[in-house]
Amino acid sequence: MPAPTRRTFLALGALTGLQLLCGCTDDHPAKPAQSPAADPDRPLRLRQLAATDALLARYDAALAAPGADPGKLGDLRADVVQHREALARTLPSASPSPSASPPPSSPSASPSAATAADLAAAEQRTAALRLADLAAASPDLARTLASVAASGAAHAAALGDTTASAAPSPSPSPSASASAPAVPAADTAALQAALAAEHAAVYGYGVVGAFLPAGPQREDARATYAAHQARRDAWQRVLATGGASPTAAAPGYRLPFPVKDAATAVQLAAHLETQLTAAYADLAAAPTYRDQAAAALRDCTLRAAHWGADLPALPGLSAEQ
């Protein structure tokens, strides 16, 4: 028997590799493809979709009533449609999203079908349901729920609910003590980003207040400045007592545009709050700080609306999220 040549070894190697790639050996048949893992968020998403559909039905009833403002209610309804799409993103079998266009009004509809107060109360109840599922949600869904809840609070305020108005007063802030637990390493970056955003907000509101004349707006800016100081200090304590070194404030910050008068000062305030929503939406993914992050996201969303910001349907989230 002649000795095997180098070419023979190469041919055998190529054949073996081909068999492995194709999975076509006689002794080891190919395994069937595994089904994708079940979505652990599915029950939460389905419950949130049901609540969203109920809210959309209330908007449809309100829009069908005589005297309804189709512009305002239609815009709010369009936001709720986007909320539904975000909540159903990983549910291909979910029922299709309702039309983004509101139904035509009906002159024969009952005037008591729904009122602005009814809608505001429904928005508040639905926002509370979003927050009730926050702890059990995955990080991605938690961010969505916190954003949708903040949007719902802003809707309630737009519909005249004074309990949801953005009265710029210090909000409940995270507490810390000498025995506070260590900050989880996975959450440190998001917490530091929130602190850095608060540093920038404190600096920015110093500029805002300098350009506002004495009166209600200036008092609003002063109260909001104090609120951001309180939240900044609270995050610093959480980081310091949790074993992390808090991000220090910069010596100065570049403004996004020149501030020359009261009008541009108000624009800066709206910009600051809008920027903060992104930091708190990210922090809402952190299990340890979800409640505080969701509350801060709500506060910033309401303040942004208070200062006249054109808020997206999902505050703090990009179009891809």
Coordinates of C-alpha atoms in Angstrom, one line a residue:
M1 CA 0.0 0.0 0.0
P2 CA 1.6 3.3 -1.1
A3 CA 2.2 5.9 1.6
P4 CA -0.4 8.7 1.5
T5 CA 0.8 11.9 -0.3
R6 CA 0.4 15.5 0.9
R7 CA -2.3 15.9 -1.7
T8 CA -4.3 13.0 -0.1
F9 CA -4.1 14.7 3.3
L10 CA -5.4 17.9 1.8
A11 CA -8.3 16.2 0.1
L12 CA -9.3 14.4 3.2
G13 CA -9.1 17.6 5.2
A14 CA -11.3 19.4 2.7
L15 CA -13.8 16.6 2.7
T16 CA -14.0 16.5 6.5
G17 CA -14.5 20.2 6.7
L18 CA -17.3 20.1 4.1
Q19 CA -19.0 17.4 6.1
L20 CA -18.8 19.5 9.3
L21 CA -20.1 22.5 7.5
C22 CA -23.0 20.7 5.9
G23 CA -23.9 18.6 9.0
C24 CA -24.4 15.7 6.7
T25 CA -22.6 12.7 8.4
D26 CA -24.5 9.5 8.7
D27 CA -23.9 9.1 12.4
H28 CA -24.9 12.6 13.5
P29 CA -28.0 14.0 11.7
A30 CA -28.6 17.7 11.8
K31 CA -30.5 18.9 14.9
P32 CA -33.8 20.7 14.3
A33 CA -33.6 24.5 14.7
Q34 CA -34.6 25.6 18.2
S35 CA -37.6 27.9 18.5
P36 CA -36.9 31.4 19.7
A37 CA -37.0 32.0 23.5
A38 CA -40.3 33.3 24.8
D39 CA -40.5 37.0 25.5
P40 CA -40.5 37.5 29.3
D41 CA -42.2 40.9 28.8
R42 CA -45.1 39.5 26.8
P43 CA -47.7 39.4 29.7
L44 CA -46.7 43.0 30.6
R45 CA -46.9 44.2 27.0
L46 CA -50.3 42.6 26.4
R47 CA -51.7 44.2 29.6
Q48 CA -50.3 47.6 28.6
L49 CA -51.7 47.2 25.1
A50 CA -55.1 46.5 26.5
A51 CA -54.9 49.7 28.6
T52 CA -53.7 51.7 25.6
D53 CA -56.6 50.4 23.5
A54 CA -59.1 51.5 26.2
L55 CA -57.5 54.9 26.3
L56 CA -57.7 55.2 22.5
A57 CA -61.4 54.3 22.7
R58 CA -61.9 57.2 25.1
Y59 CA -60.2 59.6 22.7
D60 CA -62.3 58.3 19.8
A61 CA -65.5 59.0 21.9
A62 CA -64.3 62.5 22.8
L63 CA -63.4 63.3 19.2
A64 CA -66.9 62.1 18.0
A65 CA -68.7 64.4 20.4
P66 CA -70.0 67.8 19.2
G67 CA -67.7 70.7 20.0
A68 CA -64.6 68.6 20.2
D69 CA -61.3 70.2 19.4
P70 CA -60.0 67.8 16.6
G71 CA -56.6 69.5 16.5
K72 CA -55.7 69.2 20.1
L73 CA -57.3 65.9 20.8
G74 CA -56.1 64.5 17.5
D75 CA -52.5 65.3 18.4
L76 CA -52.8 63.7 21.8
R77 CA -54.4 60.6 20.3
A78 CA -51.6 60.4 17.7
D79 CA -49.1 60.2 20.6
V80 CA -51.1 57.4 22.2
V81 CA -51.0 55.5 18.9
Q82 CA -47.2 55.8 19.0
H83 CA -47.2 54.6 22.6
R84 CA -49.1 51.5 21.4
E85 CA -46.6 50.9 18.6
A86 CA -43.6 51.1 21.0
L87 CA -45.3 48.7 23.5
A88 CA -46.1 46.2 20.7
R89 CA -42.7 46.3 19.1
T90 CA -41.7 42.8 20.0
L91 CA -45.2 41.3 19.6
P92 CA -45.6 40.4 15.9
S93 CA -48.9 38.6 16.7
A94 CA -50.4 41.6 18.5
S95 CA -53.5 43.2 16.9
P96 CA -52.7 45.9 14.4
S97 CA -52.3 49.4 15.6
P98 CA -55.3 51.7 15.2
S99 CA -55.3 54.3 12.5
A100 CA -53.1 57.3 13.3
S101 CA -55.9 59.5 12.0
P102 CA -58.8 60.3 14.4
P103 CA -62.3 59.3 13.4
P104 CA -64.6 62.0 11.9
S105 CA -66.8 63.8 14.4
S106 CA -70.4 62.9 14.5
P107 CA -73.0 65.7 15.0
S108 CA -75.4 63.1 16.6
A109 CA -73.0 61.9 19.2
S110 CA -73.8 62.5 22.8
P111 CA -72.1 65.6 24.3
S112 CA -71.4 63.5 27.5
A113 CA -69.6 60.8 25.6
A114 CA -66.3 62.0 27.1
T115 CA -65.0 65.3 28.4
A116 CA -61.5 66.7 28.8
A117 CA -61.6 66.0 32.5
D118 CA -62.6 62.3 31.8
L119 CA -59.7 62.0 29.4
A120 CA -57.3 63.6 31.8
A121 CA -58.3 61.2 34.5
A122 CA -58.0 58.3 32.1
E123 CA -54.5 59.4 31.2
Q124 CA -53.5 59.6 34.8
R125 CA -54.9 56.1 35.6
T126 CA -53.1 54.7 32.5
A127 CA -49.8 56.4 33.5
A128 CA -50.1 54.8 37.0
L129 CA -50.6 51.4 35.3
R130 CA -47.4 51.9 33.3
L131 CA -45.5 52.6 36.5
A132 CA -47.0 49.6 38.3
D133 CA -45.3 47.3 35.8
L134 CA -42.0 49.1 36.0
A135 CA -40.3 46.8 38.5
A136 CA -41.1 43.6 36.6
A137 CA -40.1 44.8 33.2
S138 CA -36.9 44.2 31.3
P139 CA -34.5 47.2 31.0
D140 CA -35.8 48.0 27.5
L141 CA -39.4 47.8 28.4
A142 CA -38.8 49.8 31.6
R143 CA -37.5 52.7 29.6
T144 CA -40.5 52.6 27.4
L145 CA -42.9 52.4 30.3
A146 CA -41.3 55.3 32.1
S147 CA -41.4 57.4 28.9
V148 CA -45.0 56.6 28.1
A149 CA -46.0 57.3 31.7
A150 CA -44.3 60.7 31.5
S151 CA -46.1 61.5 28.3
G152 CA -49.4 60.5 29.8
A153 CA -48.8 63.0 32.7
A154 CA -48.1 65.7 30.2
H155 CA -51.3 64.8 28.3
A156 CA -53.3 65.1 31.5
A157 CA -51.8 68.5 32.2
A158 CA -52.6 69.6 28.6
L159 CA -56.2 68.5 29.2
G160 CA -56.5 70.7 32.2
D161 CA -55.6 68.5 35.1
T162 CA -54.0 70.9 37.6
T163 CA -52.7 68.0 39.7
A164 CA -50.4 67.1 36.8
S165 CA -49.3 70.6 36.1
A166 CA -45.6 71.4 36.1
A167 CA -45.5 73.6 39.2
P168 CA -41.7 74.0 39.4
S169 CA -41.2 72.9 43.0
P170 CA -38.6 70.5 44.4
S171 CA -39.7 67.0 43.6
P172 CA -39.2 63.9 45.8
S173 CA -35.5 63.0 45.3
P174 CA -33.5 59.9 46.0
S175 CA -32.2 59.5 49.5
A176 CA -29.0 58.1 50.7
S177 CA -27.5 57.2 54.1
A178 CA -24.2 56.0 55.5
S179 CA -25.5 52.4 55.1
A180 CA -26.6 52.9 51.5
P181 CA -25.9 49.9 49.3
A182 CA -23.1 49.9 46.8
V183 CA -24.0 51.4 43.4
P184 CA -24.2 48.4 40.9
A185 CA -21.4 48.6 38.4
A186 CA -23.8 48.2 35.5
D187 CA -25.8 51.2 36.7
T188 CA -23.0 53.6 37.4
A189 CA -22.6 55.1 33.9
A190 CA -26.3 55.9 33.7
L191 CA -26.4 57.4 37.2
Q192 CA -23.3 59.5 36.5
A193 CA -24.9 60.7 33.2
A194 CA -28.0 61.8 35.1
L195 CA -25.8 63.7 37.6
A196 CA -23.8 65.3 34.8
A197 CA -27.1 66.4 33.2
E198 CA -28.3 67.9 36.5
H199 CA -25.0 69.8 36.8
A200 CA -25.6 71.3 33.4
A201 CA -29.2 72.1 34.3
V202 CA -28.2 74.0 37.5
Y203 CA -25.7 76.0 35.5
G204 CA -28.3 76.7 32.7
Y205 CA -31.0 77.8 35.1
G206 CA -28.6 80.3 36.5
V207 CA -28.5 81.8 33.0
V208 CA -32.3 81.5 32.6
G209 CA -33.0 83.4 35.8
A210 CA -30.5 86.2 34.9
F211 CA -32.5 87.1 31.8
L212 CA -36.1 86.8 33.1
P213 CA -37.7 89.9 34.6
A214 CA -39.2 89.9 38.0
G215 CA -42.5 88.1 38.0
P216 CA -44.1 84.6 37.8
Q217 CA -41.6 83.3 35.2
R218 CA -38.6 84.3 37.2
E219 CA -40.1 82.7 40.3
D220 CA -40.7 79.5 38.3
A221 CA -37.1 79.5 37.2
R222 CA -35.9 80.1 40.7
A223 CA -38.0 77.2 42.1
T224 CA -36.9 74.9 39.3
Y225 CA -33.2 75.8 39.9
A226 CA -33.7 74.7 43.5
A227 CA -35.3 71.5 42.4
H228 CA -32.4 70.6 40.2
Q229 CA -30.0 71.5 42.9
A230 CA -31.8 69.1 45.3
R231 CA -31.8 66.3 42.8
R232 CA -28.1 66.9 41.9
D233 CA -27.2 66.7 45.6
A234 CA -29.2 63.6 46.1
W235 CA -27.5 61.8 43.2
Q236 CA -24.1 62.9 44.5
R237 CA -24.9 61.3 47.9
V238 CA -26.1 58.1 46.3
L239 CA -22.9 57.8 44.4
A240 CA -20.6 58.8 47.2
T241 CA -22.2 56.5 49.8
G242 CA -22.4 53.7 47.3
G243 CA -18.7 53.7 46.7
A244 CA -18.4 55.7 43.5
S245 CA -16.8 59.0 42.9
P246 CA -19.5 61.5 41.7
T247 CA -19.0 63.3 38.5
A248 CA -17.9 66.9 39.2
A249 CA -19.5 69.9 37.6
A250 CA -17.6 71.5 34.8
P251 CA -16.2 75.0 35.3
G252 CA -18.6 76.3 32.7
Y253 CA -20.9 75.0 30.0
R254 CA -21.4 76.0 26.3
L255 CA -25.0 77.1 25.8
P256 CA -26.8 75.5 22.8
F257 CA -27.7 79.0 21.5
P258 CA -27.1 82.6 22.5
V259 CA -29.4 83.8 25.4
K260 CA -30.0 87.5 25.0
D261 CA -33.5 88.1 26.5
A262 CA -36.5 86.6 28.2
A263 CA -37.7 84.8 25.1
T264 CA -34.4 83.0 24.6
A265 CA -34.1 82.3 28.3
V266 CA -37.4 80.5 28.2
Q267 CA -36.2 78.5 25.2
L268 CA -33.1 77.5 27.1
A269 CA -35.2 76.3 30.0
A270 CA -37.3 74.1 27.6
H271 CA -34.1 72.8 26.1
L272 CA -32.6 71.9 29.5
E273 CA -35.6 69.9 30.5
T274 CA -35.8 68.1 27.2
Q275 CA -32.1 67.1 27.5
L276 CA -32.7 65.8 31.0
T277 CA -35.5 63.5 29.8
A278 CA -32.9 61.4 27.8
A279 CA -30.7 61.0 30.8
Y280 CA -33.6 59.8 33.0
A281 CA -35.0 57.5 30.3
D282 CA -31.7 55.7 30.3
L283 CA -31.6 55.6 34.1
A284 CA -35.0 54.0 34.1
A285 CA -33.4 50.8 32.7
A286 CA -31.5 50.4 36.0
P287 CA -33.5 48.2 38.4
T288 CA -32.2 49.9 41.5
Y289 CA -33.2 53.4 40.4
R290 CA -36.3 52.9 38.3
D291 CA -38.8 54.6 40.6
Q292 CA -36.6 57.7 41.1
A293 CA -35.7 57.8 37.4
A294 CA -39.4 57.6 36.3
A295 CA -40.4 60.3 38.7
A296 CA -37.6 62.6 37.5
L297 CA -38.5 61.8 33.9
R298 CA -42.1 62.8 34.6
D299 CA -41.0 66.0 36.3
C300 CA -38.7 67.0 33.4
T301 CA -41.4 66.2 30.9
L302 CA -43.9 68.4 32.7
R303 CA -41.4 71.2 33.1
A304 CA -40.4 71.0 29.4
A305 CA -44.1 71.4 28.5
H306 CA -44.4 74.2 31.0
W307 CA -41.7 76.1 29.2
G308 CA -43.2 75.5 25.8
A309 CA -41.2 72.6 24.5
D310 CA -42.6 70.6 21.5
L311 CA -42.4 67.2 23.2
P312 CA -42.2 64.0 21.3
A313 CA -44.7 61.1 21.9
L314 CA -41.9 59.3 23.8
P315 CA -40.0 61.8 25.9
G316 CA -36.3 60.8 26.3
L317 CA -36.3 58.1 23.7
S318 CA -35.0 58.3 20.2
A319 CA -37.1 57.2 17.2
E320 CA -35.3 53.8 17.1
Q321 CA -35.9 53.0 20.7

